[in-house]
mmCIF file of C-alpha atoms in Angstrom:
data_model
loop_
_atom_site.group_PDB
_atom_site.id
_atom_site.type_symbol
_atom_site.label_atom_id
_atom_site.label_comp_id
_atom_site.label_asym_id
_atom_site.label_seq_id
_atom_site.Cartn_x
_atom_site.Cartn_y
_atom_site.Cartn_z
ATOM 1 C CA MET A 904 32.236 130.929 93.019
ATOM 2 C CA THR A 905 32.553 134.661 93.677
ATOM 3 C CA PRO A 906 34.696 136.324 90.991
ATOM 4 C CA ARG A 907 38.194 137.271 92.098
ATOM 5 C CA PRO A 908 40.400 140.176 90.958
ATOM 6 C CA HIS A 909 41.710 139.679 87.397
ATOM 7 C CA ASP A 910 38.892 137.285 86.451
ATOM 8 C CA LEU A 911 37.158 138.182 83.185
ATOM 9 C CA ILE A 912 33.360 138.227 83.363
ATOM 10 C CA TRP A 913 30.597 138.612 80.780
ATOM 11 C CA LEU A 914 27.222 140.171 81.627
ATOM 12 C CA ASP A 915 23.738 139.223 80.465
ATOM 13 C CA ALA A 916 22.837 142.809 79.435
ATOM 14 C CA ALA A 917 24.498 146.178 78.840
ATOM 15 C CA THR A 918 22.265 147.735 81.497
ATOM 16 C CA ALA A 919 23.865 145.486 84.133
ATOM 17 C CA LEU A 920 27.011 147.649 84.106
ATOM 18 C CA GLN A 921 26.568 150.346 86.754
ATOM 19 C CA GLY A 922 28.501 153.438 87.814
ATOM 20 C CA GLU A 923 29.508 156.873 86.575
ATOM 21 C CA LEU A 924 31.059 155.850 83.261
ATOM 22 C CA PRO A 925 32.703 157.995 80.554
ATOM 23 C CA ASP A 926 30.882 158.515 77.250
ATOM 24 C CA TRP A 927 33.117 156.165 75.261
ATOM 25 C CA VAL A 928 31.877 153.127 77.213
ATOM 26 C CA SER A 929 28.407 153.183 75.595
ATOM 27 C CA SER A 930 29.910 153.154 72.093
ATOM 28 C CA GLN A 931 32.797 150.731 72.636
ATOM 29 C CA TRP A 932 31.607 148.188 75.205
ATOM 30 C CA ARG A 933 28.864 145.614 74.710
ATOM 31 C CA PRO A 934 27.924 142.500 76.716
ATOM 32 C CA GLU A 935 29.771 140.282 74.219
ATOM 33 C CA LEU A 936 33.020 141.748 75.595
ATOM 34 C CA PRO A 937 34.295 140.897 79.077
ATOM 35 C CA LEU A 938 34.942 143.131 82.043
ATOM 36 C CA VAL A 939 37.884 142.569 84.358
ATOM 37 C CA VAL A 940 37.212 142.167 88.063
ATOM 38 C CA ARG A 941 39.116 144.757 90.081
ATOM 39 C CA ARG A 942 39.862 145.199 93.769
ATOM 40 C CA ASP A 943 37.398 147.459 95.593
ATOM 41 C CA ARG A 944 34.437 147.318 97.961
ATOM 42 C CA HIS A 945 30.855 148.480 97.508
ATOM 43 C CA PRO A 946 28.417 149.086 100.410
ATOM 44 C CA GLN A 947 25.743 147.011 98.628
ATOM 45 C CA GLY A 948 28.111 144.162 97.817
ATOM 46 C CA LEU A 949 28.408 144.882 94.104
ATOM 47 C CA ILE A 950 31.457 143.549 92.269
ATOM 48 C CA ALA A 951 34.063 146.067 91.131
ATOM 49 C CA VAL A 952 34.935 145.821 87.436
ATOM 50 C CA GLY A 953 37.058 147.582 84.854
ATOM 51 C CA VAL A 954 36.027 148.363 81.272
ATOM 52 C CA ARG A 955 38.588 148.220 78.471
ATOM 53 C CA GLY A 956 38.306 150.675 75.569
ATOM 54 C CA MET A 957 39.899 150.578 72.131
ATOM 55 C CA ARG A 958 42.752 152.860 73.151
ATOM 56 C CA ARG A 959 45.294 152.011 75.833
ATOM 57 C CA ASP A 960 44.299 155.099 77.829
ATOM 58 C CA GLN A 961 40.615 154.153 77.808
ATOM 59 C CA ARG A 962 39.906 152.337 81.058
ATOM 60 C CA ALA A 963 36.820 152.885 83.214
ATOM 61 C CA ALA A 964 35.676 151.623 86.617
ATOM 62 C CA GLY A 965 32.179 150.281 87.181
ATOM 63 C CA TRP A 966 30.108 147.910 89.305
ATOM 64 C CA VAL A 967 27.974 144.846 88.605
ATOM 65 C CA ASP A 968 25.578 142.627 90.511
ATOM 66 C CA ALA A 969 26.792 139.033 90.713
ATOM 67 C CA ALA A 970 23.401 137.850 89.436
ATOM 68 C CA ALA A 971 24.078 139.532 86.075
ATOM 69 C CA ILE A 972 27.220 137.469 85.372
ATOM 70 C CA ARG A 973 26.684 134.793 82.712
ATOM 71 C CA ARG A 974 30.273 133.646 82.172
ATOM 72 C CA ARG A 975 33.605 133.803 83.989
ATOM 73 C CA VAL A 976 37.153 133.067 82.783
ATOM 74 C CA THR A 977 39.991 132.868 85.295
ATOM 75 C CA PRO A 978 43.634 133.772 84.579
ATOM 76 C CA GLU A 979 44.592 130.181 85.462
ATOM 77 C CA SER A 980 42.337 128.738 82.755
ATOM 78 C CA LEU A 981 44.237 130.762 80.128
ATOM 79 C CA ALA A 982 47.604 129.253 81.080
ATOM 80 C CA ASP A 983 46.992 125.837 79.522
ATOM 81 C CA ALA A 984 49.893 124.943 77.210
ATOM 82 C CA HIS A 985 47.712 123.081 74.685
ATOM 83 C CA ALA A 986 45.231 125.959 74.437
ATOM 84 C CA LEU A 987 48.070 128.467 74.068
ATOM 85 C CA LEU A 988 49.519 126.483 71.165
ATOM 86 C CA ARG A 989 46.131 126.650 69.408
ATOM 87 C CA SER A 990 45.698 130.400 69.967
ATOM 88 C CA PRO A 991 45.433 132.607 66.862
ATOM 89 C CA PHE A 992 48.056 134.774 68.564
ATOM 90 C CA VAL A 993 50.585 131.954 69.023
ATOM 91 C CA SER A 994 53.213 133.863 67.016
ATOM 92 C CA GLN A 995 53.045 136.881 69.353
ATOM 93 C CA GLN A 996 55.889 137.153 71.864
ATOM 94 C CA PRO A 997 53.710 137.268 75.029
ATOM 95 C CA VAL A 998 51.984 134.046 73.993
ATOM 96 C CA GLN A 999 55.322 132.433 73.137
ATOM 97 C CA ALA A 1000 56.545 133.463 76.585
ATOM 98 C CA ALA A 1001 53.446 132.024 78.266
ATOM 99 C CA ILE A 1002 53.980 128.725 76.452
ATOM 100 C CA ALA A 1003 57.555 128.552 77.763
ATOM 101 C CA ILE A 1004 56.298 129.028 81.335
ATOM 102 C CA ALA A 1005 53.412 126.562 80.905
ATOM 103 C CA GLN A 1006 55.791 123.826 79.769
ATOM 104 C CA GLN A 1007 57.438 123.814 83.190
ATOM 105 C CA ALA A 1008 56.068 122.532 86.501
ATOM 106 C CA TRP A 1009 55.468 125.074 89.253
ATOM 107 C CA PRO A 1010 54.444 124.551 92.897
ATOM 108 C CA TRP A 1011 51.601 127.061 92.672
ATOM 109 C CA SER A 1012 48.621 128.022 90.589
ATOM 110 C CA TRP A 1013 49.367 130.793 88.083
ATOM 111 C CA GLY A 1014 47.597 132.568 85.271
ATOM 112 C CA ILE A 1015 47.707 135.187 82.537
ATOM 113 C CA THR A 1016 46.187 138.655 82.953
ATOM 114 C CA GLY A 1017 46.451 142.012 81.171
ATOM 115 C CA SER A 1018 46.226 142.446 77.404
ATOM 116 C CA CYS A 1019 47.504 138.936 76.694
ATOM 117 C CA GLY A 1020 44.844 137.382 78.915
ATOM 118 C CA TYR A 1021 42.176 139.545 77.290
ATOM 119 C CA ALA A 1022 43.304 138.518 73.804
ATOM 120 C CA LEU A 1023 43.388 134.826 74.698
ATOM 121 C CA ALA A 1024 39.905 134.943 76.223
ATOM 122 C CA THR A 1025 38.243 136.981 73.464
ATOM 123 C CA GLU A 1026 40.412 136.530 70.333
ATOM 124 C CA VAL A 1027 40.260 140.325 70.009
ATOM 125 C CA PRO A 1028 43.639 141.446 68.572
ATOM 126 C CA VAL A 1029 44.802 143.789 71.316
ATOM 127 C CA LEU A 1030 48.402 142.512 71.382
ATOM 128 C CA HIS A 1031 51.167 144.457 69.622
ATOM 129 C CA SER A 1032 54.927 144.209 69.145
ATOM 130 C CA THR A 1033 55.759 145.827 72.492
ATOM 131 C CA SER A 1034 53.107 144.082 74.621
ATOM 132 C CA ASP A 1035 54.194 142.763 78.021
ATOM 133 C CA LEU A 1036 53.109 139.504 79.595
ATOM 134 C CA ASP A 1037 51.231 140.081 82.861
ATOM 135 C CA LEU A 1038 51.115 137.105 85.208
ATOM 136 C CA LEU A 1039 49.389 136.191 88.451
ATOM 137 C CA ILE A 1040 50.506 133.705 91.112
ATOM 138 C CA ARG A 1041 47.910 132.515 93.637
ATOM 139 C CA ALA A 1042 49.689 132.265 96.980
ATOM 140 C CA PRO A 1043 47.399 131.401 99.901
ATOM 141 C CA GLN A 1044 50.561 130.615 101.896
ATOM 142 C CA LEU A 1045 54.131 131.888 101.973
ATOM 143 C CA LEU A 1046 56.057 130.862 98.843
ATOM 144 C CA GLU A 1047 59.397 129.056 98.841
ATOM 145 C CA PRO A 1048 62.262 131.459 97.979
ATOM 146 C CA GLU A 1049 64.002 128.872 95.781
ATOM 147 C CA ALA A 1050 60.910 128.415 93.622
ATOM 148 C CA LEU A 1051 60.443 132.185 93.312
ATOM 149 C CA LEU A 1052 64.060 132.531 92.202
ATOM 150 C CA ARG A 1053 63.573 129.851 89.536
ATOM 151 C CA TRP A 1054 60.399 131.632 88.359
ATOM 152 C CA SER A 1055 62.264 134.950 88.127
ATOM 153 C CA GLN A 1056 65.104 133.340 86.190
ATOM 154 C CA CYS A 1057 62.605 131.794 83.787
ATOM 155 C CA LEU A 1058 60.933 135.173 83.217
ATOM 156 C CA ALA A 1059 64.286 136.880 82.631
ATOM 157 C CA ALA A 1060 64.929 134.538 79.687
ATOM 158 C CA LEU A 1061 61.578 135.183 77.956
ATOM 159 C CA PRO A 1062 61.312 137.009 74.605
ATOM 160 C CA CYS A 1063 59.299 139.862 76.160
ATOM 161 C CA ARG A 1064 58.992 141.700 79.449
ATOM 162 C CA ALA A 1065 56.952 139.793 82.044
ATOM 163 C CA ASP A 1066 55.555 141.161 85.314
ATOM 164 C CA THR A 1067 54.123 139.056 88.133
ATOM 165 C CA GLN A 1068 51.512 139.936 90.727
ATOM 166 C CA VAL A 1069 51.339 137.618 93.738
ATOM 167 C CA GLU A 1070 47.872 137.169 95.233
ATOM 168 C CA THR A 1071 47.680 136.445 98.978
ATOM 169 C CA PRO A 1072 44.558 136.169 101.170
ATOM 170 C CA TYR A 1073 44.962 139.886 101.976
ATOM 171 C CA GLY A 1074 45.767 141.448 98.615
ATOM 172 C CA ALA A 1075 48.320 141.402 95.791
ATOM 173 C CA PHE A 1076 51.859 142.694 95.382
ATOM 174 C CA ALA A 1077 54.511 142.990 92.670
ATOM 175 C CA LEU A 1078 56.962 140.108 92.855
ATOM 176 C CA ASN A 1079 59.885 142.150 91.509
ATOM 177 C CA GLU A 1080 59.423 144.730 94.258
ATOM 178 C CA TRP A 1081 59.266 142.017 96.923
ATOM 179 C CA LEU A 1082 62.432 140.268 95.695
ATOM 180 C CA ARG A 1083 64.324 143.537 95.375
ATOM 181 C CA ASP A 1084 63.340 145.271 98.626
ATOM 182 C CA GLY A 1085 62.088 142.544 100.949
ATOM 183 C CA LYS A 1086 58.831 144.489 101.239
ATOM 184 C CA ALA A 1087 56.106 145.541 98.848
ATOM 185 C CA MET A 1088 53.023 147.675 98.384
ATOM 186 C CA LEU A 1089 50.102 145.332 99.026
ATOM 187 C CA LYS A 1090 46.963 146.241 97.067
ATOM 188 C CA THR A 1091 43.959 145.471 99.248
ATOM 189 C CA ASP A 1092 40.208 146.060 99.002
ATOM 190 C CA CYS A 1093 40.703 148.978 101.388
ATOM 191 C CA GLY A 1094 43.623 150.553 99.524
ATOM 192 C CA PRO A 1095 47.397 149.968 99.321
ATOM 193 C CA ARG A 1096 49.684 149.426 102.303
ATOM 194 C CA LEU A 1097 53.432 148.864 102.544
ATOM 195 C CA THR A 1098 54.328 145.606 104.257
ATOM 196 C CA ASP A 1099 57.196 143.180 104.779
ATOM 197 C CA ASN A 1100 54.720 140.306 105.217
ATOM 198 C CA PRO A 1101 51.950 140.220 102.587
ATOM 199 C CA TRP A 1102 50.552 137.055 104.214
ATOM 200 C CA GLN A 1103 49.734 138.871 107.453
ATOM 201 C CA ALA A 1104 46.389 140.548 108.098
ATOM 202 C CA CYS A 1105 46.522 144.277 108.718
#
């Protein structure tokens, strides 16, 4: 399957990472560490990826050929309650929050992204006391308002801040913005656009 935005991917060689990259990438990234798939288009069909550095301000954008990918982890695969309970970071608030969500039934597929997702997938200790929990809902069709309200109420009761991106066939938007304003900035492969219907093609 073609990697989707927020998937974590591992490459078969350091040389497979392409693009104009800052100097810190060569010293801090190696193929044993994943890249995060981002939303962008390349004329040759390369996959857009992001590189994570040791510092929070160290993020770089690159490109990879799909043939160089040797492993892929989806946000959904990280949201398994049993796996979360076995995580070495189970005492951290974002993981505790994810466990609380995973113990409930939801009418959609959801997953964990951001620093918590990275930590769960790699066991690299990137979480800290003020880390948020970044979440993704896959929404190929319009979501039921009642279920979204229950999700929001669940997140409001968590021990840490939690933010949700909703992925539609045309891009992704922030759930809080959508619930507050009735419209949202949809992030697409061609750039952001403001819309009151994220399930409608531009």
